[in-house]
Coordinates of C-alpha atoms in Angstrom, one line a residue:
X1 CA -78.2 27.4 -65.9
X2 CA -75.2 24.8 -66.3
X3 CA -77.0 21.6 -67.2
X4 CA -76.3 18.7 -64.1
X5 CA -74.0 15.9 -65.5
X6 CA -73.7 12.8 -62.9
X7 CA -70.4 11.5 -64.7
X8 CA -68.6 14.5 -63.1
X9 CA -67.7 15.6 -59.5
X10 CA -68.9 18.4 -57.9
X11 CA -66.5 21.1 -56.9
X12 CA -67.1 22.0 -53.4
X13 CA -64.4 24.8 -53.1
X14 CA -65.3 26.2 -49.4
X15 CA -64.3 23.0 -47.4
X16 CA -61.1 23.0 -49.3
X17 CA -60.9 26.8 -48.7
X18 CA -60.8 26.5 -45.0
X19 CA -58.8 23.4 -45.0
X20 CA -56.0 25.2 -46.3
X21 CA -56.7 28.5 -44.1
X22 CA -56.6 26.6 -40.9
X23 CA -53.7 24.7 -41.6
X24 CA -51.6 28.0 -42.7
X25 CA -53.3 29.3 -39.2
X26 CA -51.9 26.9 -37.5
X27 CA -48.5 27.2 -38.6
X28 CA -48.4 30.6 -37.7
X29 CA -49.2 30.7 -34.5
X30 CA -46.8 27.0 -34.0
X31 CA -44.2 29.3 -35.5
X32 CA -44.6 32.1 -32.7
X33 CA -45.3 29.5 -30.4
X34 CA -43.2 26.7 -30.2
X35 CA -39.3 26.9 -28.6
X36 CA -37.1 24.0 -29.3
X37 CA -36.2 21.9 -26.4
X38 CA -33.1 22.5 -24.3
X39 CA -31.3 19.5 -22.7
X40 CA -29.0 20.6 -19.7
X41 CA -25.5 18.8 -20.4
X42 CA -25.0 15.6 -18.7
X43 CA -22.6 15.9 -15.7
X44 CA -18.9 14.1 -16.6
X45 CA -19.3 10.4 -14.8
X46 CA -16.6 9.5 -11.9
X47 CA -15.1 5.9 -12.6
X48 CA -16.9 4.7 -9.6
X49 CA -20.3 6.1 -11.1
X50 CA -19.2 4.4 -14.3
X51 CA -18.6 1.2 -12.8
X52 CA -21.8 1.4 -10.6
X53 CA -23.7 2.0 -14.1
X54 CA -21.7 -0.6 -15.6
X55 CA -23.3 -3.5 -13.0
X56 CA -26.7 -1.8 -13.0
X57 CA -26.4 -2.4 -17.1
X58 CA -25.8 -6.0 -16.2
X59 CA -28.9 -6.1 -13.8
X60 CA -31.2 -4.4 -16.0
X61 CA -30.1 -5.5 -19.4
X62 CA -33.3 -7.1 -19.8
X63 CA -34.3 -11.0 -20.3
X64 CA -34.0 -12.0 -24.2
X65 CA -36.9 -13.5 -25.3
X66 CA -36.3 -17.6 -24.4
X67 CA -34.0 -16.7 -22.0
X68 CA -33.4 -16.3 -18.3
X69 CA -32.2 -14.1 -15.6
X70 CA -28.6 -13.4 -16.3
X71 CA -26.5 -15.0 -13.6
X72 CA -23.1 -13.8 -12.4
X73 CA -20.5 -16.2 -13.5
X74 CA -16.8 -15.7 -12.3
X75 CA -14.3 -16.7 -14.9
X76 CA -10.1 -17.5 -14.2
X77 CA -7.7 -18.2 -17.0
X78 CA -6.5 -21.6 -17.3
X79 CA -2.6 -22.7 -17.9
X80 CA -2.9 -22.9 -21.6
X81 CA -6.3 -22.1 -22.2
X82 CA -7.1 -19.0 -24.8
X83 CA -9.9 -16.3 -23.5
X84 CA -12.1 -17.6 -26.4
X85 CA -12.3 -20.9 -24.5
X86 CA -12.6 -19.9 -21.4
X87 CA -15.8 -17.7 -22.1
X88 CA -16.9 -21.1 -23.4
X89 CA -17.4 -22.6 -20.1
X90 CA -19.9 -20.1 -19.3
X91 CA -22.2 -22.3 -22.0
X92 CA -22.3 -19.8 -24.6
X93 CA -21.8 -20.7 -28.2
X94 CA -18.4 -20.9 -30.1
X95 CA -19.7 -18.2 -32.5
X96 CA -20.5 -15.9 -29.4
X97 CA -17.0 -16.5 -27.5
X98 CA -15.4 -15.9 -30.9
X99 CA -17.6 -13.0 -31.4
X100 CA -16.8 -11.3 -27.9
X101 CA -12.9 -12.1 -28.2
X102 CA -13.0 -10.2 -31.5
X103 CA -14.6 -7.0 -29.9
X104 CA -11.8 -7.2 -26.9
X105 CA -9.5 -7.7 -29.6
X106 CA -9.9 -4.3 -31.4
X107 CA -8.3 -2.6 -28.0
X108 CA -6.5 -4.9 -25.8
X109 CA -4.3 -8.0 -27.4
X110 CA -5.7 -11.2 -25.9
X111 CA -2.6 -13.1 -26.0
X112 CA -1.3 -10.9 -23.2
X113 CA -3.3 -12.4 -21.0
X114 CA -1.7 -15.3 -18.6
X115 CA -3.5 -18.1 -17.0
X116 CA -4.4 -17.2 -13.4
X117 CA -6.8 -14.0 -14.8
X118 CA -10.3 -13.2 -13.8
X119 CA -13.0 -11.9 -15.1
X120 CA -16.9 -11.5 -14.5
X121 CA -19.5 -12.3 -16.7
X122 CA -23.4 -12.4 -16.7
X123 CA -24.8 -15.0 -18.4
X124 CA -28.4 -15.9 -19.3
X125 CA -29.6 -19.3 -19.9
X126 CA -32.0 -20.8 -22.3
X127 CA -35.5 -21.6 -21.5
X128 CA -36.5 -25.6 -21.1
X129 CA -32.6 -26.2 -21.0
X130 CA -32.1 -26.3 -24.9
X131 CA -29.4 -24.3 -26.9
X132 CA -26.4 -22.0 -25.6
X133 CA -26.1 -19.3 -23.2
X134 CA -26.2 -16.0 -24.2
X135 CA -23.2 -13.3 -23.0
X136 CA -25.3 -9.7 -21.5
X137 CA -21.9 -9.0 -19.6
X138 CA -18.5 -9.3 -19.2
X139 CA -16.2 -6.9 -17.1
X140 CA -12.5 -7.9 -17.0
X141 CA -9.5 -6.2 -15.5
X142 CA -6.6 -5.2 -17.8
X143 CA -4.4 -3.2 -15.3
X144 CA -3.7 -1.9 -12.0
X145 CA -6.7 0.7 -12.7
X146 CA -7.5 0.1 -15.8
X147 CA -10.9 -2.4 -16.8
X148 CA -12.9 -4.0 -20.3
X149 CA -16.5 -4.5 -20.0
X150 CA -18.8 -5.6 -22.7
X151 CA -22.6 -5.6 -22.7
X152 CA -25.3 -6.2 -24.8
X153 CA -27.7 -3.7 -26.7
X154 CA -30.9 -3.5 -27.2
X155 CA -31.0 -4.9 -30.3
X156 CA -28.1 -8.0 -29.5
X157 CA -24.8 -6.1 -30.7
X158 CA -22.6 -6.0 -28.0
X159 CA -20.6 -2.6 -26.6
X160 CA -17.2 -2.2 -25.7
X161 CA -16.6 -0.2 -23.2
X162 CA -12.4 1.1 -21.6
X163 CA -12.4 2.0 -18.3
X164 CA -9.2 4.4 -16.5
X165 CA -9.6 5.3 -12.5
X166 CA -8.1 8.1 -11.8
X167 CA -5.2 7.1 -9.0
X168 CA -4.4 9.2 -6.0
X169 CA -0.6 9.0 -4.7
X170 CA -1.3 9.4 -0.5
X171 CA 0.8 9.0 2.3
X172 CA -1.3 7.4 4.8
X173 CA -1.0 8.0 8.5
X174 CA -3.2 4.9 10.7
X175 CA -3.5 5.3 14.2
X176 CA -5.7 2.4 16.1
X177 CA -5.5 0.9 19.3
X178 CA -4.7 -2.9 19.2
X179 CA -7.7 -5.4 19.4
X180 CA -6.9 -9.2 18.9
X181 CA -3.4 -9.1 17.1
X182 CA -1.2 -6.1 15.8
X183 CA -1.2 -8.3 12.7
X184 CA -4.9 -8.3 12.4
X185 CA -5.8 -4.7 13.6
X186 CA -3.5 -3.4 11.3
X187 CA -5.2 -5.6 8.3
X188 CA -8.4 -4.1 9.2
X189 CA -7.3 -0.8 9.9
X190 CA -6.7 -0.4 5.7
X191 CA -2.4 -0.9 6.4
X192 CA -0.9 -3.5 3.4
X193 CA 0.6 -6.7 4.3
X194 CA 4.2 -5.6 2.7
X195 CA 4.0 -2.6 5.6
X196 CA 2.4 -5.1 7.9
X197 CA 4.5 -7.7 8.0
X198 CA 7.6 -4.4 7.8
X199 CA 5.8 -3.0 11.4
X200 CA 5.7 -6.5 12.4
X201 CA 9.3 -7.5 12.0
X202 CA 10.6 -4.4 13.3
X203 CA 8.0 -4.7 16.8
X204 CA 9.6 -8.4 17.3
X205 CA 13.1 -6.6 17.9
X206 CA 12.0 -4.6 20.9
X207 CA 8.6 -6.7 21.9
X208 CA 7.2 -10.5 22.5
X209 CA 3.9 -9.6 20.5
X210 CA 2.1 -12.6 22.4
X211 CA 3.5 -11.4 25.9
X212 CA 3.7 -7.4 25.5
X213 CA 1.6 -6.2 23.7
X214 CA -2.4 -5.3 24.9
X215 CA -5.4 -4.4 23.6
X216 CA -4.9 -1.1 25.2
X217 CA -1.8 -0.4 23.4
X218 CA -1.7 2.3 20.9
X219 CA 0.1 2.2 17.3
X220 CA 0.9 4.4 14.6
X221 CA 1.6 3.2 11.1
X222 CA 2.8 6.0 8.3
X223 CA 3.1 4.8 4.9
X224 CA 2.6 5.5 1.2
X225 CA 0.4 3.6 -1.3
X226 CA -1.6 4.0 -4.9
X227 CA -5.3 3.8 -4.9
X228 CA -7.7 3.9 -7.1
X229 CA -11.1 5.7 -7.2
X230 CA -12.9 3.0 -5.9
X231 CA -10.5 2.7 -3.2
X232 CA -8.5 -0.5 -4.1
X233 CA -4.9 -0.4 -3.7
X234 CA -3.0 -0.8 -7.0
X235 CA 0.8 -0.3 -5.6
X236 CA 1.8 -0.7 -1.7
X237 CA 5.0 1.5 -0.9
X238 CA 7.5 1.9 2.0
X239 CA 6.6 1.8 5.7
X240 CA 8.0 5.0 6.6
X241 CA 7.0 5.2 10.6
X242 CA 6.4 3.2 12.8
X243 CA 5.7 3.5 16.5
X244 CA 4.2 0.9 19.5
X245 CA 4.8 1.2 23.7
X246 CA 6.7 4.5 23.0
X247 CA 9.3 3.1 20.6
X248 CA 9.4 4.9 17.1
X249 CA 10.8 4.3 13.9
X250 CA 11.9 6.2 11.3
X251 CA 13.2 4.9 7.6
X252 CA 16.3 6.7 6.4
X253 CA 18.3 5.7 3.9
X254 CA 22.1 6.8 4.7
X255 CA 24.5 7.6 2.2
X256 CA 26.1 4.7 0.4
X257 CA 24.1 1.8 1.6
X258 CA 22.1 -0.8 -0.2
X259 CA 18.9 -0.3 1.7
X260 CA 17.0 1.7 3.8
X261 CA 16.8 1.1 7.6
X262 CA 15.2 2.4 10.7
X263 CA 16.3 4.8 13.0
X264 CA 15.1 6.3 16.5
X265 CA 14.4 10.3 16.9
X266 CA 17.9 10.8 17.5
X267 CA 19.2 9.0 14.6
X268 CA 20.3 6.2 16.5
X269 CA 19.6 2.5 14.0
X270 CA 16.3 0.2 15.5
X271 CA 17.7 -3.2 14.1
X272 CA 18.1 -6.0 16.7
X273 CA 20.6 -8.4 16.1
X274 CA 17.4 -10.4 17.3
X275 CA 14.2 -10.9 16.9
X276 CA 12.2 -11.7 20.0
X277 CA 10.3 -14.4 17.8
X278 CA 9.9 -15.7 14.6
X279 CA 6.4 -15.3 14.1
X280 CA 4.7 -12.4 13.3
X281 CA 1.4 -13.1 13.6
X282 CA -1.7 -15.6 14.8
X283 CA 0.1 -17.1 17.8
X284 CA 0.5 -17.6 21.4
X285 CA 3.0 -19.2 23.7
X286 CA 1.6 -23.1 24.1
X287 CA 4.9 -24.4 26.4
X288 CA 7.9 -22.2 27.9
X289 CA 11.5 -23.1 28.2
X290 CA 11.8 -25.7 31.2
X291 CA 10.4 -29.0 32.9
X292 CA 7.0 -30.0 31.7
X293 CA 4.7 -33.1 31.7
X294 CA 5.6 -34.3 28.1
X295 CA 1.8 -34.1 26.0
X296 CA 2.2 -37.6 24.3
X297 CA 4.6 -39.4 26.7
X298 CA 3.2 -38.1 30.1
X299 CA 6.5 -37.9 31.7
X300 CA 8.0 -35.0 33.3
X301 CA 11.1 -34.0 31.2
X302 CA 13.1 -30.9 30.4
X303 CA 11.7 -29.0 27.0
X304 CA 14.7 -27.1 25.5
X305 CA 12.7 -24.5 23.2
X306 CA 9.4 -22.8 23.6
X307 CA 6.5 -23.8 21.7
X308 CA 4.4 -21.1 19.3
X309 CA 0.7 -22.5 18.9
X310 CA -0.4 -21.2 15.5
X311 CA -2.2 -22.5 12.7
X312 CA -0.7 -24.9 10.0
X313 CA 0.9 -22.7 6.9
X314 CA 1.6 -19.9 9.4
X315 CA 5.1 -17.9 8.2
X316 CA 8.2 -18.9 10.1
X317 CA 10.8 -16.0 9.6
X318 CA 14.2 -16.0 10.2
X319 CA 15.2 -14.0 13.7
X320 CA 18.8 -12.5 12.0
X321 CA 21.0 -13.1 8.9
X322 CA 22.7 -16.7 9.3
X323 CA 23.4 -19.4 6.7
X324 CA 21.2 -22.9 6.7
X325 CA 22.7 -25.9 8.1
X326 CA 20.0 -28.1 8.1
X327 CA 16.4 -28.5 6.3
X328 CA 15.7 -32.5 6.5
X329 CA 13.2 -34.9 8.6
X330 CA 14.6 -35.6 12.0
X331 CA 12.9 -38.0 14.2
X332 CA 10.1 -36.3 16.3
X333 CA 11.0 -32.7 15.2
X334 CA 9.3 -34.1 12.0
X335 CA 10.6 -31.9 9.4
X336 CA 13.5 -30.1 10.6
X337 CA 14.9 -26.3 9.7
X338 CA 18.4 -24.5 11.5
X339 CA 20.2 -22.0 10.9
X340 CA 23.4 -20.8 12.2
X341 CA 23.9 -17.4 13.2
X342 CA 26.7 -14.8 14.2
X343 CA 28.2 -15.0 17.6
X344 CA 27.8 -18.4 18.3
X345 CA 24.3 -18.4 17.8
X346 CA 21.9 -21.2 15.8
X347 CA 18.2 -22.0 16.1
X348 CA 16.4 -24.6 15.4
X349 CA 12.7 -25.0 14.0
X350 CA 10.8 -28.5 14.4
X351 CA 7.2 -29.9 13.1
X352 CA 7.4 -27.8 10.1
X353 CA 4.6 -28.1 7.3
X354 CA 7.0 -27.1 4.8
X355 CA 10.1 -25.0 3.6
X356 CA 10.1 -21.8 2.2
X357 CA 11.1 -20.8 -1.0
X358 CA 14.9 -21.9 -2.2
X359 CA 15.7 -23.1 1.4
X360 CA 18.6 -25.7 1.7
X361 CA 21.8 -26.6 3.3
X362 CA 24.0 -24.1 2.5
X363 CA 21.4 -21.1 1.4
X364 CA 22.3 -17.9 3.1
X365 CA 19.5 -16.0 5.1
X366 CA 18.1 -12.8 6.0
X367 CA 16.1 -11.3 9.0
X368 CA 12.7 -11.2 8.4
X369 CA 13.0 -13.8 5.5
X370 CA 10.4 -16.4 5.4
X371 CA 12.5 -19.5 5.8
X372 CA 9.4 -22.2 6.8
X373 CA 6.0 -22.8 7.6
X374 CA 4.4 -24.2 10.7
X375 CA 2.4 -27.5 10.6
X376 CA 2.3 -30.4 12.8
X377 CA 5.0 -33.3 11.5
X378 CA 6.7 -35.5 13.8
X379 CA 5.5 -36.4 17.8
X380 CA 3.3 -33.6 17.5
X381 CA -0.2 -33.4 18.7
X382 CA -1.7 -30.2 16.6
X383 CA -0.2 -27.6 14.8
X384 CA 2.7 -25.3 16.4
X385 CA 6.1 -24.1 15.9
X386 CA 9.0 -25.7 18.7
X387 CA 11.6 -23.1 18.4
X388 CA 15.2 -23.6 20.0
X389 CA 18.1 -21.7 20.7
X390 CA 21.9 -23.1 20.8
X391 CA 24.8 -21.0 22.1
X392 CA 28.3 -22.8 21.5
X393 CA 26.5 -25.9 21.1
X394 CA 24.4 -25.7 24.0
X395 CA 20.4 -25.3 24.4
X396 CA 19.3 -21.9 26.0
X397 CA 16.5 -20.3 27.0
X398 CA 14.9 -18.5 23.5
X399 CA 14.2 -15.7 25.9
X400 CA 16.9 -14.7 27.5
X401 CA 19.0 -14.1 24.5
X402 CA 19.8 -10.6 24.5
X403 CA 19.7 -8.3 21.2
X404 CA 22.3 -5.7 20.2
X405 CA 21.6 -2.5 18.1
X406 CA 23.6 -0.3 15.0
X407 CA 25.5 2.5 15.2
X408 CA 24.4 5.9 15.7
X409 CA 24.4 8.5 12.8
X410 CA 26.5 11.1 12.8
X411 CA 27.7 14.0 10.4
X412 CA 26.0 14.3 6.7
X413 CA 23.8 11.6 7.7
X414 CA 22.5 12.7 10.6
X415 CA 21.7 15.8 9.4
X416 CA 19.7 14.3 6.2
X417 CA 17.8 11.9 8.2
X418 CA 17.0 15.0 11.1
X419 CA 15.3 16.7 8.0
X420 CA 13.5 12.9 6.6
X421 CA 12.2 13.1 10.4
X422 CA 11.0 16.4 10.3
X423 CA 9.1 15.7 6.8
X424 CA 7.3 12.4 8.2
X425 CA 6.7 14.6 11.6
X426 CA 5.0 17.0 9.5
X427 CA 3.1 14.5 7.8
X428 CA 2.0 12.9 10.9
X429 CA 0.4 16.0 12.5
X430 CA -1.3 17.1 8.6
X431 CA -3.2 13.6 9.0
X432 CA -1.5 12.4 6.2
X433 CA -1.1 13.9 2.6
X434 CA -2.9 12.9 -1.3
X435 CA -1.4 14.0 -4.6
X436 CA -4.0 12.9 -7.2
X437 CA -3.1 12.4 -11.0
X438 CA -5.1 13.2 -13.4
X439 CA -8.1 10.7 -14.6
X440 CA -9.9 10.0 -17.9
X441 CA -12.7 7.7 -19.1
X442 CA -12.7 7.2 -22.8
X443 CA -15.2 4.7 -24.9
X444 CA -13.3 2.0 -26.9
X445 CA -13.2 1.5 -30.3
X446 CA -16.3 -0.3 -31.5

């Protein structure tokens, strides 16, 4: 019998034994067992998805230790101000702004950017008030449909993130009845204000938008645009239709002239020589032609023009093509616009705010061009437009001047713009027509 010796351990084989046996069990049977894990692809993200997880990053980016809430803090470029400085008026650090211009940097060149610019960012403060804010977002655009946002990580770094919408080309078809203004309805009804203010002018030829037009009245509006996937408009194209009371208008360009124009269904041109007023929108007839009770004199006197209630800064446009002949103060017109037209014609515009761009003595005019703005100079007591009308020198009623129209097509013409008509007709009973391009959302560099 082996003699006992306490300076040595006991080998105790069994527990070992099984140790081993179990474990080599186990792996067995985990090796019949177990099937690796199979995660289903992740769907391709929209750009509006993308943008919607972009803001919910921002919300949920978590509070930094010492920190607050991050706030949403709107950003615009100043004249002469870098973007490294003006991410420092959010409160965060030099090394931060420097930091987040350098990450933009690496895709889009900074000194592109103008003064004017926005751009969001989410800021958190510090606790108690003491040190810098810290960036967790910043989202800025860099194109028609085309956006930067940067957020933070986890662990501090921060993400850059390029962003393209896909843009549909549609020709949009709006029909609506009016309610309030044409102006306005059409504003709300998704039209632009470049074919807005096109419908507009080309209504004022054939209507007196304060005196014909009713809430009843229906309107059509076809016209092409750009949109994005979130359904902001990145380019506003031509008006191509237009119809109110029955009237209709179609945009042909004829052969060999500068610019397109509008036409009836049988090819015959829309322009007036006139237009029935020189506002367009946001007004209503305060004082006719005729003998009134003069508002700050109290005396009954003759008022040669007709008065246009309508706020201060309200576009004045020019009613046809003329040349300026005056744009001074006069007396209690205040400040003073007229403008001398064909066939003996000249109008005059009193209590103006302002002029519009480049207008002078001598500068030629179109229709349609925005020559002033209303306001309230002069004996005036609020803000309205006092329009005149002089034939061979002498005051006339504004309206009871009558308006001539073009020429009607005929030949080559007639027959391109009959099959212009029959495309937008086409168009018109589809609803409208989309031709989408082709989108892509791509991570940046960094």
């Amino acid at each position: 019998m082996a003699q006992f010796d306490p300076r040595r351990q006991p080998m105790r084989l069994a527990p070992h034994v099984f140790t081993a046996a179990a474990a080599v069990c186990v792996a067995l049977l985990a090796g019949r067992v177990y099937q690796p894990a199979r995660a289903d692809e992740a769907p391709v993200l929209t750009a509006e998805q993308m943008a919607a997880l972009e803001v919910s990053a921002f919300a949920s980016a978590g509070t930094p230790a010492g920190l607050t809430a991050p706030e949403a803090i709107p950003v615009q470029i100043r004249r002469g101000e870098t973007f490294e400085q003006a991410v420092r008026r959010t409160g965060i650090g030099a090394d931060e702004a420097r930091a987040v211009a350098a990450t933009i940097a690496g895709v889009f060149d900074l000194s592109e950017l103008r003064a004017g610019l926005k751009f969001e960012t989410a800021i958190s403060q510090p606790r108690g008030g003491r040190g810098d804010a810290r960036l967790i977002g910043l989202t800025m655009r860099t194109g028609p449909a085309t956006q930067l946002t940067v957020s933070r990580t986890f662990d501090g770094a921060l993400r850059l993130r390029s962003l393209e919408e896909r843009v549909t080309h549609e020709t949009v078809v709006l029909k609506a009845d009016v309610s309030g203004s044409l102006y306005a309805t059409a504003q709300r009804m998704g039209s632009t204000p470049k074919v807005t203010r096109r419908a507009v002018q080309l209504f004022s030829g054939k209507f007196d938008l304060d005196r014909d037009i009713r809430a009843s009245d229906d309107f059509v509006l076809v016209f092409d645009r750009s949109v994005t996937e979130s359904g902001r408009t990145v380019e506003s194209g031509e008006l191509l239709y237009a119809e109110l009371k029955g009237q209709a208008f179609y945009r042909f360009k004829p052969a060999g002239a500068s610019e397109a124009q509008y036409f009836d269904a049988s090819g015959k041109n829309m322009r007036s020589s006139f237009m029935r007023t020189p506002l367009d929108r946001g007004f209503r007839v305060s004082s006719s032609y005729g003998f009134r009770r003069h508002p700050i004199s109290g005396y009954q006197r003759m008022h040669q023009g007709i008065d246009f209630a309508a706020g201060t800064g309200t576009p004045v446009l020019a009613p046809a093509d003329g040349v300026v002949v005056e744009a001074r103060r006069w007396g209690g017109y205040g400040n003073w616009l007229r403008i001398r037209h064909s066939n003996g014609l000249e109008t005059g515009y009193g209590h103006l705010s302002r002029y519009g761009s480049g207008i002078r003595a001598g500068q030629r005019v179109r229709q349609g061009q925005v020559v002033a703005y209303v306001g309230s100079t002069g004996a005036s007591t609020g803000p309205h437009l006092h329009y005149e009308i002089w034939r061979g020198g002498q005051r006339i009623n504004p309206s009871g001047v009558r308006t001539e129209e073009g020429t009607i097509l005929a030949g080559a013409d007639l027959a391109a713009f009959r099959a212009e008509k029959a495309r937008i007709d086409r168009v018109i009973a589809a609803g409208g027509e989309r031709r989408a391009a082709p989108s892509t959302l791509r991570p940046a560099q960094g």
